[in-house]
Short mmCIF file of N, CA, C and O in Angstrom, two decimals:
data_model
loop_
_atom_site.label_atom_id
_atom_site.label_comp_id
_atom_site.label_asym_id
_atom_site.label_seq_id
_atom_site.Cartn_x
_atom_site.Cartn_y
_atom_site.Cartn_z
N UNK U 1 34.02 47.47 -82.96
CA UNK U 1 34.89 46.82 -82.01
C UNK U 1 34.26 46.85 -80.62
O UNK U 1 33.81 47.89 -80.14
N UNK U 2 34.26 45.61 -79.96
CA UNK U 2 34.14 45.49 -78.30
C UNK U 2 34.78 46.33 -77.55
O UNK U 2 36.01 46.30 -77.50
N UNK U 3 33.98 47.31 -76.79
CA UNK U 3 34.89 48.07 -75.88
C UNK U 3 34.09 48.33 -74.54
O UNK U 3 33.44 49.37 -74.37
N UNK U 4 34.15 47.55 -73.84
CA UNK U 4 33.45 47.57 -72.86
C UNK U 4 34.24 48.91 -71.92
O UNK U 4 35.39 49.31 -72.09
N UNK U 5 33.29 49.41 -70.95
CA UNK U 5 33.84 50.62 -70.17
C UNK U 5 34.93 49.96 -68.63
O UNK U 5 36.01 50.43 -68.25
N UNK U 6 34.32 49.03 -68.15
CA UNK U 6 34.19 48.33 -66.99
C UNK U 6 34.29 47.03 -66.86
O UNK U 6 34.00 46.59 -67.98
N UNK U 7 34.59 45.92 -65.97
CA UNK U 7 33.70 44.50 -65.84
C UNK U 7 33.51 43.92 -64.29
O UNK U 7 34.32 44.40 -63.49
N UNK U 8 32.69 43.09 -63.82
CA UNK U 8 32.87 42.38 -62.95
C UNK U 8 32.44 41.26 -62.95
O UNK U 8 32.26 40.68 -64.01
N UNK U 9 32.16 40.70 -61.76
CA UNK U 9 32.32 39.06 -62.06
C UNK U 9 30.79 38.87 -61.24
O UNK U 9 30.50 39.79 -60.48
N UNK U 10 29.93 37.84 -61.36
CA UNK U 10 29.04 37.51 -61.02
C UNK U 10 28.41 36.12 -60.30
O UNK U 10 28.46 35.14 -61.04
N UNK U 11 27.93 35.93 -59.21
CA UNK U 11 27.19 34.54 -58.97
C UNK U 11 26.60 34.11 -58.01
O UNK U 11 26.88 34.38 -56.84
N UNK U 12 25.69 33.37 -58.40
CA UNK U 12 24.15 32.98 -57.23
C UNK U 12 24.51 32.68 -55.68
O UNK U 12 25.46 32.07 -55.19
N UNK U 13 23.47 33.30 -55.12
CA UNK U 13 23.18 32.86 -53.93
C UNK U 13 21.88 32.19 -53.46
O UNK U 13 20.86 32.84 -53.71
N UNK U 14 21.74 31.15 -52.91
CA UNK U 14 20.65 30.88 -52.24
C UNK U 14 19.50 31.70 -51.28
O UNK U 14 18.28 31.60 -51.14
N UNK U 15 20.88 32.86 -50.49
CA UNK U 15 19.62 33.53 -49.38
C UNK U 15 20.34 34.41 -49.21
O UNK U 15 21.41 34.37 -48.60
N UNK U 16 19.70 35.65 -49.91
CA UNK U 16 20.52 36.88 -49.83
C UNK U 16 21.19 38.01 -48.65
O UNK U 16 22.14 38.79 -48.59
N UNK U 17 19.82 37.47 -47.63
CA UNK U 17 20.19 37.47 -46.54
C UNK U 17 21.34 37.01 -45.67
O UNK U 17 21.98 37.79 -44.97
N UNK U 18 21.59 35.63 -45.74
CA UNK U 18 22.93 35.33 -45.23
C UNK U 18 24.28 35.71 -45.86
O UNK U 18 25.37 35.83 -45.30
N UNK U 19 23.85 35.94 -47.60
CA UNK U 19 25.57 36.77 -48.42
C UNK U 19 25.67 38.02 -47.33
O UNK U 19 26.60 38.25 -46.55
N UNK U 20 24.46 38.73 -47.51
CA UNK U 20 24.85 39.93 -46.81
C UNK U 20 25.60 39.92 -45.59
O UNK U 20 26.49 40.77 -45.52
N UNK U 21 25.44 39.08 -44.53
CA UNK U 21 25.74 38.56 -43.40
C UNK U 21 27.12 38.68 -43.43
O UNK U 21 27.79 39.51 -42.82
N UNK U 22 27.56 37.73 -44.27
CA UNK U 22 28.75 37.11 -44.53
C UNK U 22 29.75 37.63 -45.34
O UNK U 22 30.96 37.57 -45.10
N UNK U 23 28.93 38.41 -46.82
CA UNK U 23 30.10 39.10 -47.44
C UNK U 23 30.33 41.18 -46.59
O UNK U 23 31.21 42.03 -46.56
N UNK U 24 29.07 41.03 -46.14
CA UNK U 24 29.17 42.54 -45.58
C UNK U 24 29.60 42.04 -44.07
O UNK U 24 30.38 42.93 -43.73
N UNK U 25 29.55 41.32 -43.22
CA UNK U 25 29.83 41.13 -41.64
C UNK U 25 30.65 40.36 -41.49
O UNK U 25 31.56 40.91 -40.88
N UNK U 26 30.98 38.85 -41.79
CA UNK U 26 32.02 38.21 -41.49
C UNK U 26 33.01 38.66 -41.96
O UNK U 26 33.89 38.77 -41.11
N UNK U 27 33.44 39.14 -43.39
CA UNK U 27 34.21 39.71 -43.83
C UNK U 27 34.70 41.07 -44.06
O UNK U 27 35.85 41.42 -44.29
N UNK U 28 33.50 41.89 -43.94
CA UNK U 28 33.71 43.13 -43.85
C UNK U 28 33.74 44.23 -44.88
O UNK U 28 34.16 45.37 -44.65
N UNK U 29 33.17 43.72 -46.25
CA UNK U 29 33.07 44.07 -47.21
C UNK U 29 32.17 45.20 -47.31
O UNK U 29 31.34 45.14 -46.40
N UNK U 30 32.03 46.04 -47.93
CA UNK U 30 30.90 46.99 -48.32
C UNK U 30 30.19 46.16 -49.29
O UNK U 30 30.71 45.51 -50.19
N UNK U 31 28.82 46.26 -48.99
CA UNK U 31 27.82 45.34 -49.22
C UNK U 31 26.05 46.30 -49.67
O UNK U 31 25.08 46.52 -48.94
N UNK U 32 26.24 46.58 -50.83
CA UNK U 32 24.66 47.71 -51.44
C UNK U 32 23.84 46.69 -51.92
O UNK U 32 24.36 45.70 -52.44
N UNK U 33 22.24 46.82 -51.77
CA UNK U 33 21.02 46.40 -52.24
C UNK U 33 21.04 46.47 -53.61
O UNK U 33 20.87 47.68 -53.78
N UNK U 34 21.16 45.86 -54.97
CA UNK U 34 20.77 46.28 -56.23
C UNK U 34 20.06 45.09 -56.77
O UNK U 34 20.23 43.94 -56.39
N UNK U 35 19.26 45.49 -57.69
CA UNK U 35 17.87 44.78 -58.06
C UNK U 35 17.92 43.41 -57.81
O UNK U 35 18.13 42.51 -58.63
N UNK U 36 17.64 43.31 -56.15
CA UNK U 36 17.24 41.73 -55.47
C UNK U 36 18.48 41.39 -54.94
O UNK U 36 18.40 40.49 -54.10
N UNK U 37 19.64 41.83 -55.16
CA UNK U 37 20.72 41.18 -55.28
C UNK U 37 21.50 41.90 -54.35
O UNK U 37 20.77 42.53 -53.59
N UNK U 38 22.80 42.08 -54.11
CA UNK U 38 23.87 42.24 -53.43
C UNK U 38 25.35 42.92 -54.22
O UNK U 38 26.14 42.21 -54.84
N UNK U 39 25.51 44.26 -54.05
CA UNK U 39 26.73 44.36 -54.99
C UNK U 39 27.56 44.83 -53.66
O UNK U 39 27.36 45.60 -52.73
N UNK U 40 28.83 43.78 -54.15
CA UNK U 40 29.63 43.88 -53.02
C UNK U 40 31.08 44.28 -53.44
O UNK U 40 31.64 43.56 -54.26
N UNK U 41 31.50 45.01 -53.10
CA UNK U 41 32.90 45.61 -53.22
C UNK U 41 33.68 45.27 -52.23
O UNK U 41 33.44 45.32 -51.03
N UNK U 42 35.01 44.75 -53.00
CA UNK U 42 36.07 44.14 -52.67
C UNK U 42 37.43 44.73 -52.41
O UNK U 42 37.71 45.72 -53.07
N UNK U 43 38.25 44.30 -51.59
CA UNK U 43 39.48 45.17 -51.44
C UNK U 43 40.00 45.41 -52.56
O UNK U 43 40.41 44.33 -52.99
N UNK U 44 40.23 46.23 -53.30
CA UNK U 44 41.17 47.17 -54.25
C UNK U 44 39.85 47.86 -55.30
O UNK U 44 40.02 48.33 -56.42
N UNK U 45 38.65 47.77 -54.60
CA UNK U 45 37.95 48.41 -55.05
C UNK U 45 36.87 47.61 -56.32
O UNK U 45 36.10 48.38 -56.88
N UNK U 46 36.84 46.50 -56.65
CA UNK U 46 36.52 45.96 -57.56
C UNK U 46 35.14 45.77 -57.08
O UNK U 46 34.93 45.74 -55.87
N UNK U 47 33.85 45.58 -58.23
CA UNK U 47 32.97 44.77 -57.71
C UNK U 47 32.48 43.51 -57.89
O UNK U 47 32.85 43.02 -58.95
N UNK U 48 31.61 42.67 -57.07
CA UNK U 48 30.91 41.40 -57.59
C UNK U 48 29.60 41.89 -57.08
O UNK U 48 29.32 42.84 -56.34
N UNK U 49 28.54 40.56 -57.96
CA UNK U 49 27.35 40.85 -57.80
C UNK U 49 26.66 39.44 -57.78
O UNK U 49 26.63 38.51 -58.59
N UNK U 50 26.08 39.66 -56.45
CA UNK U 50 25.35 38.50 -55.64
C UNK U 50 23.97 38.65 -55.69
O UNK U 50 23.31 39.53 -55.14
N UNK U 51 23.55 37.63 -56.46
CA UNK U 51 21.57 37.54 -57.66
C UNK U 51 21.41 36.25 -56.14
O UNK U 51 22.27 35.51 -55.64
N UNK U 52 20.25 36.41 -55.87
CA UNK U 52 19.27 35.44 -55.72
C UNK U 52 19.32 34.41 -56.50
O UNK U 52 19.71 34.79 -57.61
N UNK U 53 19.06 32.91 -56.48
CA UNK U 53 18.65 31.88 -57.72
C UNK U 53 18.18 30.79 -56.92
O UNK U 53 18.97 30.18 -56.21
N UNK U 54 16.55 30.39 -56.96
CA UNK U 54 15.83 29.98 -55.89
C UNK U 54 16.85 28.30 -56.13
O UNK U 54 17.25 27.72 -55.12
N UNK U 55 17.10 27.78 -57.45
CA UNK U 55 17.36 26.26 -57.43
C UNK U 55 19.00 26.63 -57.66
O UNK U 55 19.68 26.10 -58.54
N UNK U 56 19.48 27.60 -56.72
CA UNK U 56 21.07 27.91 -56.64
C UNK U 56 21.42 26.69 -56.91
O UNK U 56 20.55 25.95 -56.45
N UNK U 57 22.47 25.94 -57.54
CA UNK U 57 23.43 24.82 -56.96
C UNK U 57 25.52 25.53 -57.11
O UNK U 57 26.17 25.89 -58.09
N UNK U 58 25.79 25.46 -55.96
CA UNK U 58 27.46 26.19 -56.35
C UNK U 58 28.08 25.56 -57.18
O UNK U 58 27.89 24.39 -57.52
N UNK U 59 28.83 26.26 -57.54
CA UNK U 59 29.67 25.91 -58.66
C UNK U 59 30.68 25.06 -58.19
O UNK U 59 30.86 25.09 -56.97
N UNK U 60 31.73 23.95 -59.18
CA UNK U 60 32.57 23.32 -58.29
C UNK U 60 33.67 23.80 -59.00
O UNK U 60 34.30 23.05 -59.75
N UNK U 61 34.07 25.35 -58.80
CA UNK U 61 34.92 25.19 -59.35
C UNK U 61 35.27 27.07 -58.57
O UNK U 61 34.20 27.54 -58.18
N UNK U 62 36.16 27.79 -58.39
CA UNK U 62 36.16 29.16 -57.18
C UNK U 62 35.65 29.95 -58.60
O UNK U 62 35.89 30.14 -59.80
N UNK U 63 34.71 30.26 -57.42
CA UNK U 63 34.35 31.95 -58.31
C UNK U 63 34.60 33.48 -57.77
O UNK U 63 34.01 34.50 -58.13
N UNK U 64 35.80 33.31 -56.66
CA UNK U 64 35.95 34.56 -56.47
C UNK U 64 37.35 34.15 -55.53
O UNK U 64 37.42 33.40 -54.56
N UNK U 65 38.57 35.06 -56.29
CA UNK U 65 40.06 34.85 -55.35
C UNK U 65 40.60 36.16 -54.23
O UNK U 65 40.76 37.37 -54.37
N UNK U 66 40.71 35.61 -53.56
CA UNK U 66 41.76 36.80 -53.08
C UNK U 66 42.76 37.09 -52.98
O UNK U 66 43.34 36.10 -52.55
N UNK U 67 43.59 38.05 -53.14
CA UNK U 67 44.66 37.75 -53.31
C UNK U 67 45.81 38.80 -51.74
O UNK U 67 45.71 39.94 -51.29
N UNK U 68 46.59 37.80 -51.47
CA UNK U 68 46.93 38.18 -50.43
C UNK U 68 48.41 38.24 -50.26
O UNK U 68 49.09 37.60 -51.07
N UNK U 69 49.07 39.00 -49.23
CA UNK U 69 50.46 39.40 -49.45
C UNK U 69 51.15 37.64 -48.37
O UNK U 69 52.03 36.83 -48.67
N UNK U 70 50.42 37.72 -47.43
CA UNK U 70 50.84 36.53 -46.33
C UNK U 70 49.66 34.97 -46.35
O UNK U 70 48.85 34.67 -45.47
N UNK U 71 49.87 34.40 -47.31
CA UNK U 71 49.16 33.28 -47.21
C UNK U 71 48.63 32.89 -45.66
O UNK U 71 47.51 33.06 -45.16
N UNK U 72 49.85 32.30 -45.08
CA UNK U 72 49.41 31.46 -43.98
C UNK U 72 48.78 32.68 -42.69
O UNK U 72 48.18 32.41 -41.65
N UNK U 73 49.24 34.21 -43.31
CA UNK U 73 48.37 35.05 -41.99
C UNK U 73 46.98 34.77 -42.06
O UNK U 73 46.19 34.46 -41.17
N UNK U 74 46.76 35.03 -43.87
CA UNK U 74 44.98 34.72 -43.97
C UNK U 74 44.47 33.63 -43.84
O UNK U 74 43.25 33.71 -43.69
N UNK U 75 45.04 32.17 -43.82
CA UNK U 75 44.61 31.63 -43.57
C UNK U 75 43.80 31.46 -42.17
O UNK U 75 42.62 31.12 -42.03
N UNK U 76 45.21 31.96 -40.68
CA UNK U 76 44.65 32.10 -39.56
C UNK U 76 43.58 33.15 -39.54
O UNK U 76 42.64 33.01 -38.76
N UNK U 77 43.67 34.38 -40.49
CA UNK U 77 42.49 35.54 -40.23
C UNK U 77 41.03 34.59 -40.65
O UNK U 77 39.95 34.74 -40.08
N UNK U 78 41.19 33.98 -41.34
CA UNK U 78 40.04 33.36 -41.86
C UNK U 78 39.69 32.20 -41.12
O UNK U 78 38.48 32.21 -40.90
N UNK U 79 40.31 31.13 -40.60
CA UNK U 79 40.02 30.34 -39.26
C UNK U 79 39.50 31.11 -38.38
O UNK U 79 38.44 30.75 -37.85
N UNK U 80 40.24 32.61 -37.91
CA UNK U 80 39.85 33.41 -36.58
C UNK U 80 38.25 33.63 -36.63
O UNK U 80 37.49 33.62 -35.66
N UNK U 81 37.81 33.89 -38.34
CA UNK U 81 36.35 34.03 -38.48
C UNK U 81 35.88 32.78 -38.37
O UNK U 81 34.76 32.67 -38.87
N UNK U 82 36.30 31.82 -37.91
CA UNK U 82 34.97 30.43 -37.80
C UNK U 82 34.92 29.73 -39.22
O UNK U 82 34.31 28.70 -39.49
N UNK U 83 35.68 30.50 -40.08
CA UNK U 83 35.69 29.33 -41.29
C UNK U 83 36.74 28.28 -41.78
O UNK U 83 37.90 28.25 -41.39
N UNK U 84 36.31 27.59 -42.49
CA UNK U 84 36.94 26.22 -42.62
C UNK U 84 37.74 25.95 -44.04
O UNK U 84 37.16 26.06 -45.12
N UNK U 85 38.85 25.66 -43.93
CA UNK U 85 39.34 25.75 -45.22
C UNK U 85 38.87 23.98 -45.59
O UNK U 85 38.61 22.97 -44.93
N UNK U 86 38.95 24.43 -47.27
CA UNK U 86 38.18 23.19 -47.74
C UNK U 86 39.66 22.61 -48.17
O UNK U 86 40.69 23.29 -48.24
N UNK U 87 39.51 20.94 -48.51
CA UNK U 87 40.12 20.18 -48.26
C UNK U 87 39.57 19.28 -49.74
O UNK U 87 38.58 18.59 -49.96
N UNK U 88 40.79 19.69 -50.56
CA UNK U 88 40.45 19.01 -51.65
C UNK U 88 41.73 17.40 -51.94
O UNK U 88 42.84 17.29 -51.41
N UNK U 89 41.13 16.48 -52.81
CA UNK U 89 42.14 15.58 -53.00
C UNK U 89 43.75 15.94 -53.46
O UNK U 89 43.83 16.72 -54.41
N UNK U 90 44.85 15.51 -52.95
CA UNK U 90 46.03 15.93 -53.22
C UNK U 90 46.12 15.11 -54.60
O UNK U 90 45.97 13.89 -54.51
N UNK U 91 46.30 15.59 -55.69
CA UNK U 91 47.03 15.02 -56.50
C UNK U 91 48.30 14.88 -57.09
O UNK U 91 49.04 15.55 -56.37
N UNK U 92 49.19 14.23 -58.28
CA UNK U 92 50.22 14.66 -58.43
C UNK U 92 50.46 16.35 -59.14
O UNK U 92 51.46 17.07 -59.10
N UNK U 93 49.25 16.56 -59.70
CA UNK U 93 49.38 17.69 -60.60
C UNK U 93 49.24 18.99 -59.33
O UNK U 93 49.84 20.05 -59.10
N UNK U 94 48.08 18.21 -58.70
CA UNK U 94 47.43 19.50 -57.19
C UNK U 94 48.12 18.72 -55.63
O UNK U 94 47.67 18.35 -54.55
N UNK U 95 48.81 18.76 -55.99
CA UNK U 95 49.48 18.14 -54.47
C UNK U 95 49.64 19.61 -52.98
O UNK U 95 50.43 20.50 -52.69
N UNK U 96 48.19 18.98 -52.39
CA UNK U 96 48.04 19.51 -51.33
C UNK U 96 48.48 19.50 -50.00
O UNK U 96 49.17 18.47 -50.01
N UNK U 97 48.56 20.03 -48.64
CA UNK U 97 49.47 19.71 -47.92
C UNK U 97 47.84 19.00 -47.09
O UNK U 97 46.67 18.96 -47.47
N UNK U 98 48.46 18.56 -45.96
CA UNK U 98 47.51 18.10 -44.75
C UNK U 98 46.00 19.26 -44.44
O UNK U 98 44.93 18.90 -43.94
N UNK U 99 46.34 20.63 -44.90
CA UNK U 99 45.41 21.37 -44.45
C UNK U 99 44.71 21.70 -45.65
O UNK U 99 43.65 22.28 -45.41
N UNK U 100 44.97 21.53 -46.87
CA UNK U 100 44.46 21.18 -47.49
C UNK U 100 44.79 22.58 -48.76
O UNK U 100 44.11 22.83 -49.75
N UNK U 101 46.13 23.34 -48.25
CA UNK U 101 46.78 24.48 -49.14
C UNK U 101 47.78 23.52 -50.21
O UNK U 101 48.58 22.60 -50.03
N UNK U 102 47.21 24.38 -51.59
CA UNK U 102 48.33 24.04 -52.57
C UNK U 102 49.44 24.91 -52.59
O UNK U 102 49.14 26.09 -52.82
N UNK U 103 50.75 24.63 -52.40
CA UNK U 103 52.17 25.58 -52.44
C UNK U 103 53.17 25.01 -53.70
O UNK U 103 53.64 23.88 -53.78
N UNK U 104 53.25 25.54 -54.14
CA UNK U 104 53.98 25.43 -55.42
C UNK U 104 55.54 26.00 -55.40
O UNK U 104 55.84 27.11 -55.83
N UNK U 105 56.68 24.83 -54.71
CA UNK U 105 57.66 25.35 -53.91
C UNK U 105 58.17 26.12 -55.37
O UNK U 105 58.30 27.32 -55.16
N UNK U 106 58.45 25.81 -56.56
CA UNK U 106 59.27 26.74 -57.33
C UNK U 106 58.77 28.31 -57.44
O UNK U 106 59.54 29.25 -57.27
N UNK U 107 57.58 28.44 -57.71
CA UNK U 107 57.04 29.72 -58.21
C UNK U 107 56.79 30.82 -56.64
O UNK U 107 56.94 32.04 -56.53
N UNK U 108 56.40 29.85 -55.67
CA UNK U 108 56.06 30.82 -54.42
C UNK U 108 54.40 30.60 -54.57
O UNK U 108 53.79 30.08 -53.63
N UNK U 109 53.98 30.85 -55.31
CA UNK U 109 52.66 30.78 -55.54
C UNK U 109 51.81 30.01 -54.50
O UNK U 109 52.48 29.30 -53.76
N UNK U 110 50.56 30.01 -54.30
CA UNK U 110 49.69 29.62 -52.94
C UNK U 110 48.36 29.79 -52.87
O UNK U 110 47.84 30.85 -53.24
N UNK U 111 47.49 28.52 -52.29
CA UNK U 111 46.18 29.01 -52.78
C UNK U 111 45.39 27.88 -51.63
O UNK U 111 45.89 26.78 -51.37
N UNK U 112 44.61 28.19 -51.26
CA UNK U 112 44.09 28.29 -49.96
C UNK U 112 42.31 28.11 -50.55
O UNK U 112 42.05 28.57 -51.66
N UNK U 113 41.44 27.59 -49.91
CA UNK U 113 39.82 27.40 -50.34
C UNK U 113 38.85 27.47 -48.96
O UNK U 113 39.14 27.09 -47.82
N UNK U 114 38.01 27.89 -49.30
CA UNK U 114 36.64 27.58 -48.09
C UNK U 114 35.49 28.33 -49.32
O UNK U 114 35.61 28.68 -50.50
N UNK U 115 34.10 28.35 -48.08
CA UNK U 115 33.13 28.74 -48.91
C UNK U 115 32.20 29.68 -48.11
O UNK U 115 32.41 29.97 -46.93
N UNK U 116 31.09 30.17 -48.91
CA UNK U 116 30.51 31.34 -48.62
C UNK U 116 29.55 30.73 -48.55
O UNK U 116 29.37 29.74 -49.25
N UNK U 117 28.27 31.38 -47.30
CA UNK U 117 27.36 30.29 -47.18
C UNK U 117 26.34 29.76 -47.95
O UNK U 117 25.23 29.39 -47.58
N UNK U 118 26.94 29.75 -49.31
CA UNK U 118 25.75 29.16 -50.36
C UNK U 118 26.55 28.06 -51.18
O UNK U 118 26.18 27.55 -52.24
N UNK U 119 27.78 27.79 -50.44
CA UNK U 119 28.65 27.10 -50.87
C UNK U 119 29.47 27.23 -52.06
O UNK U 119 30.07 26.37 -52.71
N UNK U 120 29.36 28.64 -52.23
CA UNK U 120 30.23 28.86 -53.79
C UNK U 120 31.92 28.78 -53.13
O UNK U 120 32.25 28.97 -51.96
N UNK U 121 32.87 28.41 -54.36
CA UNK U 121 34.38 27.94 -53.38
C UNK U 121 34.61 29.44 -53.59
O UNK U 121 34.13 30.10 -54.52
N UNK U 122 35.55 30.02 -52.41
CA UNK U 122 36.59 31.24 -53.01
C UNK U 122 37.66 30.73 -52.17
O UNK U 122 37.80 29.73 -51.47
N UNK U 123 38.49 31.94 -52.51
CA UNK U 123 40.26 31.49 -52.25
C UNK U 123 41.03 32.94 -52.02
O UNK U 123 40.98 34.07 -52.49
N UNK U 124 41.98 32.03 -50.72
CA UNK U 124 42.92 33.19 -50.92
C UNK U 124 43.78 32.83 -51.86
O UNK U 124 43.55 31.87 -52.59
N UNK U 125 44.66 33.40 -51.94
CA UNK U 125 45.92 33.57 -53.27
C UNK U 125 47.24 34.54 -53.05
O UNK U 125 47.16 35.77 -53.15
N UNK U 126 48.48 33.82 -52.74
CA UNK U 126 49.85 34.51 -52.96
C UNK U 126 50.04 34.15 -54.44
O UNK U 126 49.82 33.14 -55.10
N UNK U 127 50.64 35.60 -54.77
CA UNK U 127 51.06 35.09 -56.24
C UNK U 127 52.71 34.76 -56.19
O UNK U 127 53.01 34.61 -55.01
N UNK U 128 53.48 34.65 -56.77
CA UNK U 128 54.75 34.16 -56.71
C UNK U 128 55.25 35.00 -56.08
O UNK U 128 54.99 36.17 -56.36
N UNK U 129 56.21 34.67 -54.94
CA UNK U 129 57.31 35.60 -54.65
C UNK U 129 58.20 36.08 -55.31
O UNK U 129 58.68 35.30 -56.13
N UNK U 130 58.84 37.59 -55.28
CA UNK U 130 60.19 37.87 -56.25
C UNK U 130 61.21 36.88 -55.99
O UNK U 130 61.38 36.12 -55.04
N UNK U 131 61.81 37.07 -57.01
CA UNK U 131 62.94 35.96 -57.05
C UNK U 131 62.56 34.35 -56.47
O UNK U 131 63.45 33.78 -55.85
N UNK U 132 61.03 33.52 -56.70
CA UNK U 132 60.96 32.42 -56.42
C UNK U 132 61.21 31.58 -57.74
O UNK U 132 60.89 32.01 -58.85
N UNK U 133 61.83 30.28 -57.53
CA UNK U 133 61.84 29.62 -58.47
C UNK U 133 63.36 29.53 -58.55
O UNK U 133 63.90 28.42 -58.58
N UNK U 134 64.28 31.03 -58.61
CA UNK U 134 65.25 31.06 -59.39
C UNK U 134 66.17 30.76 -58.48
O UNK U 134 66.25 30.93 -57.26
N UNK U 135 67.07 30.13 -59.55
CA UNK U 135 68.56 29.13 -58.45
C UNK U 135 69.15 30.74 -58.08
O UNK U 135 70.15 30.88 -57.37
#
């Protein structure tokens, strides 16, 4: 049987130099050297691991969430750092507002995008409020 001890999540950067920058300085992360790469630990203690990949291309799709108690605070904490929330098409299924946050009035739920400078997407994230949804 599969029994792994641990897991984390993984993915390329263009210039390891600027993750560091960015996941250890703009953000504030604890940020260690491991073979070429970047292991960076995240609030509640979790890790990811940031490889070099000379023909990087980002993914279009988030490879790393955050999850947060006040949506619209992080959003401003994350403007306050100079970054830009990304701005995807509203659809009927993803119906976004003007700034480009999906809110999902029944559940509470919330999710917010920008990128890291190798262009991989991440996100903040409210998960549902108690008692959202219910009459």
């Amino acid at each position: 049987m599969f029994q792994p001890t641990a897991s984390f999540s993984s993915f390329s950067v263009d210039d390891v130099e600027k993750a560091r920058a960015f996941y250890g300085g703009t953000l504030g992360f604890d940020v260690a050297d491991q073979m070429g790469g970047l292991l960076v630990t995240v609030p509640g203690g979790q890790t990811v691991f940031a490889y070099p990949k000379p023909d990087h291309v980002p993914a279009t799709f988030t490879v790393l969430n955050f999850e947060v108690a006040d949506l619209d605070a992080a959003i401003a904490e994350i403007e306050g750092l100079g970054l830009h929330l990304e701005h995807y098409p509203s659809t009927p299924e993803m119906p976004v507002d003007g700034r480009g946050v999906l809110r999902d009035p029944d559940s509470g739920m919330g999710i917010a995008w920008f990128t890291d400078p190798a262009g991989n997407v991440l996100s903040v994230v409210t998960r549902a409020a108690a008692g959202a949804g219910q009459p």
